[in-house]
Short mmCIF file of C-alpha atoms and ligand atoms in Angstrom, two decimals:
data_model
loop_
_atom_site.label_atom_id
_atom_site.label_comp_id
_atom_site.label_asym_id
_atom_site.label_seq_id
_atom_site.Cartn_x
_atom_site.Cartn_y
_atom_site.Cartn_z
CA MET A 251 114.80 215.08 16.22
CA LYS A 252 112.99 212.95 14.00
CA LYS A 253 110.50 210.00 14.63
CA LEU A 254 112.90 207.08 14.19
CA SER A 255 116.26 208.81 15.15
CA GLY A 256 118.87 206.48 16.35
CA LYS A 257 116.92 203.23 15.51
CA THR A 258 117.91 200.54 13.20
CA ALA A 259 115.53 199.32 10.96
CA ILE A 260 116.11 195.71 8.88
CA ILE A 261 113.18 196.18 5.64
CA THR A 262 113.24 193.01 3.56
CA GLY A 263 112.76 193.39 -0.17
CA SER A 264 113.51 196.92 -0.34
CA ALA A 265 116.00 197.30 -3.25
CA ARG A 266 112.28 198.30 -4.81
CA GLY A 267 108.72 199.08 -4.70
CA ILE A 268 107.09 199.20 -1.73
CA GLY A 269 110.00 198.07 0.41
CA LYS A 270 112.39 201.04 -1.02
CA GLY A 271 109.69 203.33 -0.36
CA ILE A 272 109.15 202.76 3.35
CA ALA A 273 113.45 202.62 3.26
CA GLU A 274 113.24 206.01 2.36
CA LEU A 275 110.84 207.21 4.37
CA PHE A 276 112.28 205.41 7.33
CA SER A 277 115.75 207.09 6.12
CA GLU A 278 114.08 210.65 5.96
CA ASN A 279 113.03 210.25 9.65
CA GLU A 280 116.66 209.25 10.70
CA ALA A 281 116.65 205.59 11.33
CA ASN A 282 119.76 203.41 10.59
CA ILE A 283 118.82 201.44 7.36
CA VAL A 284 119.25 197.77 6.53
CA ILE A 285 118.74 197.20 3.29
CA VAL A 286 117.82 193.54 2.36
CA ASP A 287 116.90 191.94 -0.90
CA ILE A 288 118.55 189.17 -3.05
CA ILE A 289 119.82 191.02 -6.26
CA GLN A 290 123.47 192.80 -5.74
CA ASP A 291 122.95 195.32 -8.39
CA GLU A 292 119.45 196.53 -7.28
CA ILE A 293 120.40 196.52 -3.50
CA ASN A 294 123.70 198.76 -4.32
CA LYS A 295 121.56 201.15 -6.48
CA THR A 296 119.13 201.66 -3.56
CA VAL A 297 121.92 202.05 -1.00
CA ALA A 298 123.66 204.44 -2.96
CA SER A 299 120.60 206.63 -3.47
CA LEU A 300 119.69 206.74 0.48
CA LYS A 301 123.47 207.26 1.21
CA GLU A 302 122.91 210.58 -0.50
CA SER A 303 121.25 212.00 2.60
CA ASN A 304 121.69 209.47 5.30
CA PRO A 305 125.56 207.58 5.97
CA ASN A 306 123.75 205.09 7.90
CA VAL A 307 122.38 202.86 5.32
CA ILE A 308 123.77 199.10 4.20
CA GLY A 309 122.67 196.91 2.06
CA ILE A 310 122.87 192.69 2.53
CA LYS A 311 122.25 190.19 0.13
CA CYS A 312 120.05 187.72 1.67
CA ASP A 313 117.53 185.26 0.20
CA ILE A 314 114.67 184.90 3.27
CA THR A 315 113.92 181.49 2.63
CA LYS A 316 117.51 180.73 3.72
CA GLU A 317 117.95 180.45 7.49
CA GLN A 318 121.77 180.48 7.49
CA GLU A 319 121.54 183.56 5.53
CA ILE A 320 119.25 185.25 7.91
CA GLU A 321 121.43 184.68 10.86
CA ASN A 322 124.55 185.64 9.27
CA CYS A 323 122.43 189.28 8.01
CA VAL A 324 121.14 189.45 11.64
CA LYS A 325 125.08 188.98 12.95
CA ASN A 326 126.00 191.80 10.35
CA VAL A 327 123.52 194.15 11.27
CA ILE A 328 124.28 194.09 15.20
CA LYS A 329 128.01 194.46 14.44
CA GLN A 330 127.28 197.30 12.24
CA PHE A 331 124.54 199.05 14.76
CA THR A 332 124.34 197.49 17.86
CA THR A 333 120.93 197.10 18.11
CA ILE A 334 117.56 195.93 15.54
CA ASP A 335 114.70 198.21 16.81
CA ILE A 336 112.36 197.56 13.79
CA LEU A 337 111.69 194.64 11.45
CA VAL A 338 109.48 195.34 8.36
CA ASN A 339 108.84 191.70 6.58
CA ASN A 340 107.92 193.02 3.07
CA ALA A 341 109.79 190.92 0.74
CA GLY A 342 106.86 188.82 -1.20
CA ILE A 343 106.22 187.28 -4.52
CA THR A 344 103.26 186.29 -6.69
CA ASN A 345 103.03 183.12 -8.89
CA ASP A 346 99.33 182.98 -9.94
CA LYS A 347 97.60 180.16 -11.29
CA LEU A 348 94.00 178.84 -11.13
CA LEU A 349 93.76 175.86 -8.25
CA MET A 350 93.66 173.05 -11.34
CA ARG A 351 96.60 174.40 -12.76
CA MET A 352 98.43 175.24 -9.72
CA LYS A 353 101.47 172.72 -9.24
CA LEU A 354 103.13 171.71 -5.86
CA GLU A 355 105.93 174.11 -6.35
CA ASP A 356 103.82 176.93 -7.35
CA TRP A 357 102.12 176.55 -4.40
CA GLN A 358 105.64 176.24 -2.17
CA SER A 359 107.41 179.00 -3.82
CA VAL A 360 104.83 181.47 -2.52
CA ILE A 361 104.32 180.30 0.85
CA GLN A 362 107.98 179.66 1.31
CA VAL A 363 108.85 183.45 0.38
CA ASN A 364 105.70 185.06 1.81
CA LEU A 365 105.08 183.02 4.92
CA THR A 366 108.24 181.02 6.10
CA GLY A 367 110.69 183.78 5.24
CA THR A 368 108.37 186.11 7.48
CA PHE A 369 108.68 183.21 9.90
CA LEU A 370 112.22 182.97 9.85
CA PHE A 371 112.91 186.43 10.00
CA THR A 372 110.66 187.15 12.93
CA GLN A 373 112.22 184.58 14.61
CA LYS A 374 116.05 185.73 14.35
CA VAL A 375 115.06 188.89 14.95
CA SER A 376 112.93 188.71 17.94
CA LYS A 377 115.95 186.94 19.94
CA ILE A 378 117.28 190.27 19.70
CA MET A 379 114.39 192.09 20.61
CA ILE A 380 113.45 190.12 23.45
CA ARG A 381 117.01 190.68 25.00
CA GLN A 382 116.54 194.66 24.16
CA ARG A 383 113.21 194.59 25.77
CA LYS A 384 111.55 196.54 22.72
CA GLY A 385 111.04 196.48 19.06
CA LYS A 386 108.40 196.74 16.62
CA ILE A 387 107.75 194.04 13.94
CA LEU A 388 105.79 195.08 10.81
CA ASN A 389 104.76 192.34 8.46
CA ILE A 390 103.02 193.50 5.09
CA SER A 391 100.01 191.24 3.96
CA SER A 392 97.44 192.04 1.60
CA VAL A 393 93.48 192.69 1.18
CA ILE A 394 93.96 189.33 -0.72
CA GLY A 395 94.46 187.72 2.83
CA LEU A 396 91.31 189.03 3.68
CA ILE A 397 88.97 188.31 0.78
CA GLY A 398 90.81 186.00 -1.45
CA ASN A 399 91.09 186.26 -4.99
CA ALA A 400 90.76 183.86 -7.83
CA GLY A 401 94.09 182.55 -9.15
CA GLN A 402 95.69 183.38 -5.89
CA ALA A 403 95.02 180.87 -3.76
CA ASN A 404 98.44 180.61 -2.91
CA TYR A 405 99.41 184.19 -2.42
CA ALA A 406 95.69 184.39 -0.55
CA ALA A 407 96.85 181.74 1.82
CA SER A 408 100.42 183.17 2.54
CA LYS A 409 99.15 186.82 3.13
CA GLY A 410 96.17 185.09 5.53
CA GLY A 411 98.65 183.34 7.09
CA ILE A 412 100.43 186.25 8.18
CA ILE A 413 97.87 188.01 9.32
CA ALA A 414 97.14 185.00 11.94
CA PHE A 415 101.04 184.82 12.53
CA THR A 416 100.89 188.18 13.36
CA LYS A 417 98.31 188.19 15.99
CA SER A 418 99.77 184.78 17.74
CA VAL A 419 103.67 186.21 17.43
CA ALA A 420 102.08 190.06 19.00
CA LYS A 421 100.67 187.57 21.87
CA GLU A 422 103.75 186.08 22.68
CA LEU A 423 106.31 188.83 22.35
CA ALA A 424 103.72 191.54 23.94
CA ALA A 425 105.02 191.07 27.47
CA ARG A 426 108.89 191.91 26.20
CA ASN A 427 107.52 195.09 25.01
CA ILE A 428 107.76 194.32 21.25
CA ASN A 429 104.51 195.33 19.23
CA VAL A 430 104.04 193.12 15.89
CA ASN A 431 101.39 194.64 13.79
CA ALA A 432 100.55 193.88 10.11
CA ILE A 433 99.41 196.44 6.85
CA ALA A 434 96.94 195.06 4.30
CA PRO A 435 97.66 196.71 1.26
CA GLY A 436 94.90 196.95 -1.39
CA PHE A 437 95.85 197.75 -5.20
CA ILE A 438 99.07 199.88 -4.64
CA LYS A 439 100.88 201.31 -8.10
CA THR A 440 104.29 199.27 -8.22
CA GLU A 441 106.10 196.94 -10.73
CA MET A 442 104.17 194.00 -8.87
CA THR A 443 100.67 195.23 -9.92
CA ASP A 444 101.90 196.86 -13.41
CA LYS A 445 102.59 193.25 -14.37
CA LEU A 446 98.59 192.82 -14.18
CA PRO A 447 96.55 192.84 -17.16
CA GLU A 448 94.86 196.10 -18.13
CA THR A 449 91.41 194.64 -17.77
CA ILE A 450 91.83 193.39 -13.97
CA GLN A 451 93.39 196.82 -13.33
CA GLU A 452 90.24 198.70 -14.34
CA TYR A 453 87.99 196.23 -12.65
CA TYR A 454 90.13 197.18 -9.23
CA LEU A 455 89.54 200.94 -9.90
CA LYS A 456 85.87 200.41 -10.46
CA ASN A 457 85.75 198.94 -6.91
CA ILE A 458 87.71 201.85 -5.13
CA PRO A 459 85.79 204.42 -3.27
CA LEU A 460 88.47 207.08 -3.28
CA LYS A 461 89.07 206.44 -6.88
CA ARG A 462 92.49 206.02 -7.31
CA PHE A 463 94.99 203.38 -6.86
CA GLY A 464 97.48 203.58 -3.79
CA ASN A 465 100.93 205.01 -4.04
CA ILE A 466 103.88 203.43 -2.36
CA LYS A 467 104.02 206.70 0.09
CA ASP A 468 100.59 206.02 1.26
CA VAL A 469 101.73 202.51 2.74
CA ALA A 470 105.21 204.28 3.80
CA ASN A 471 103.27 206.72 6.07
CA LEU A 472 101.42 203.96 7.41
CA ALA A 473 104.40 201.76 8.14
CA LEU A 474 106.05 204.66 9.77
CA PHE A 475 103.25 205.02 12.29
CA LEU A 476 103.34 201.45 12.98
CA CYS A 477 107.11 201.51 13.57
CA SER A 478 107.16 204.77 15.58
CA GLU A 479 106.57 205.24 19.17
CA ASP A 480 103.35 207.04 18.21
CA SER A 481 101.57 203.39 18.10
CA ASP A 482 102.97 202.16 21.41
CA TYR A 483 99.89 200.90 22.46
CA ILE A 484 98.63 199.03 19.14
CA THR A 485 99.73 195.54 18.79
CA GLY A 486 98.40 192.47 17.05
CA GLN A 487 96.47 194.56 14.44
CA THR A 488 96.18 194.34 10.52
CA ILE A 489 95.35 197.74 9.32
CA ILE A 490 93.67 198.07 5.82
CA ILE A 491 95.09 200.75 3.39
CA ASP A 492 92.85 200.06 -0.03
CA GLY A 493 91.02 203.43 -0.40
CA GLY A 494 87.82 201.70 0.82
CA MET A 495 87.40 198.99 -1.17
CA LEU A 496 86.83 196.46 1.44
P1 LIG B 1396 107.96 194.03 -5.86
O1 LIG B 1396 108.12 195.28 -6.13
O2 LIG B 1396 108.00 192.73 -6.34
O3 LIG B 1396 108.92 193.78 -4.40
C1 LIG B 1396 109.43 192.99 -3.67
C2 LIG B 1396 110.75 192.91 -3.56
O4 LIG B 1396 110.95 191.99 -2.64
C3 LIG B 1396 111.86 192.64 -4.69
O5 LIG B 1396 112.98 193.61 -4.62
C4 LIG B 1396 112.14 191.11 -4.89
O6 LIG B 1396 112.98 190.98 -5.65
C5 LIG B 1396 112.42 190.84 -3.09
N1 LIG B 1396 112.10 189.52 -3.04
C6 LIG B 1396 111.64 188.49 -3.72
N2 LIG B 1396 111.94 187.34 -3.02
C7 LIG B 1396 112.89 187.50 -1.97
C8 LIG B 1396 113.67 186.89 -1.11
N3 LIG B 1396 113.25 185.32 -0.98
N4 LIG B 1396 114.25 186.88 -0.41
C9 LIG B 1396 114.16 188.61 -0.19
N5 LIG B 1396 113.96 189.65 -1.07
C10 LIG B 1396 113.32 189.03 -1.96
O7 LIG B 1396 106.75 193.77 -4.64
P2 LIG B 1396 106.03 195.24 -4.11
O8 LIG B 1396 104.85 195.57 -4.88
O9 LIG B 1396 106.85 196.17 -3.33
O10 LIG B 1396 105.16 194.56 -3.08
C11 LIG B 1396 106.41 194.50 -1.32
C12 LIG B 1396 105.13 193.59 -0.65
O11 LIG B 1396 103.74 194.13 -0.45
C13 LIG B 1396 104.83 192.29 -0.91
O12 LIG B 1396 104.89 191.54 0.22
C14 LIG B 1396 103.41 192.15 -1.60
O13 LIG B 1396 102.75 190.77 -1.50
C15 LIG B 1396 102.81 193.36 -0.74
N6 LIG B 1396 101.57 193.94 -1.37
C16 LIG B 1396 101.91 194.45 -2.52
C17 LIG B 1396 100.86 195.23 -3.29
C18 LIG B 1396 100.51 195.96 -4.24
O14 LIG B 1396 99.48 196.49 -4.86
N7 LIG B 1396 101.73 196.13 -4.67
C19 LIG B 1396 99.43 195.15 -2.49
C20 LIG B 1396 98.91 193.98 -1.28
C21 LIG B 1396 100.39 193.79 -0.47
P3 LIG B 1396 113.50 190.53 -7.13
O15 LIG B 1396 113.87 191.89 -7.54
O16 LIG B 1396 114.47 189.68 -7.42
O17 LIG B 1396 111.88 190.26 -7.52
#
């Protein structure tokens, strides 16, 4: 019996990057997996690779900024697996600009995906979890949401917002036996961070006491803990995973 045997987990933005790593580890732990993302080809590739070892994997194309698409997605998951035990709000984007150059649409695009998307998905899935009187919701924030960063006012606001949202929703849903927590990763090696200029990458590395960037497995291990029964008495928390940087 593995840690997530028989549980159904939706992971947003899981066709690649950290979300995919979480989906892989949850799948190894015998969860039913729902890959949610926006590019059908990418979803198909990830679903096919996970299905090699777990038949209970489905992919659903869903833009987390679209309420109706989320509602359809949730209905689809219930039809397929009957319950939703775990939601990982992982999908996120960056659109970095200095404040003086940031257009309203640069601000809104990031808030819309990272913060509003997390709100919408949490709201729709909570309805199911409240009826079940059980569930785990995990939101992927960032250390940038705690310390801020020049050129990332939109991203920092969205990720800081996720932390405040997590605390509030944890208080609302605790009586229904639903745990709501967040993870604030530091610098994790993914396509998102590979896009950063080398000078910035070197700057971060110098400031990491453990002297390495995090890898996807580091974050996935923490996600597994926070979505398993091992963390049943933890709610409303944001766990920093940054090699000691903060
Ligand atoms: P990533 O590789 O860019 O993956 C994000 C995934 O989310 C992509 O597959 C992306 O689709 C998808 N996505 C974007 N907008 C979406 C939408 N509207 N609806 C559904 N899916 C959408 O990013 P990552 O590095 O794995 O990061 C995952 C999460 O961790 C993000 O929330 C990020 O902010 C957070 N984080 C990352 C780091 C890090 O160092 N990497 C550090 C702190 C926090 P596309 O393929 O179309 O882009």
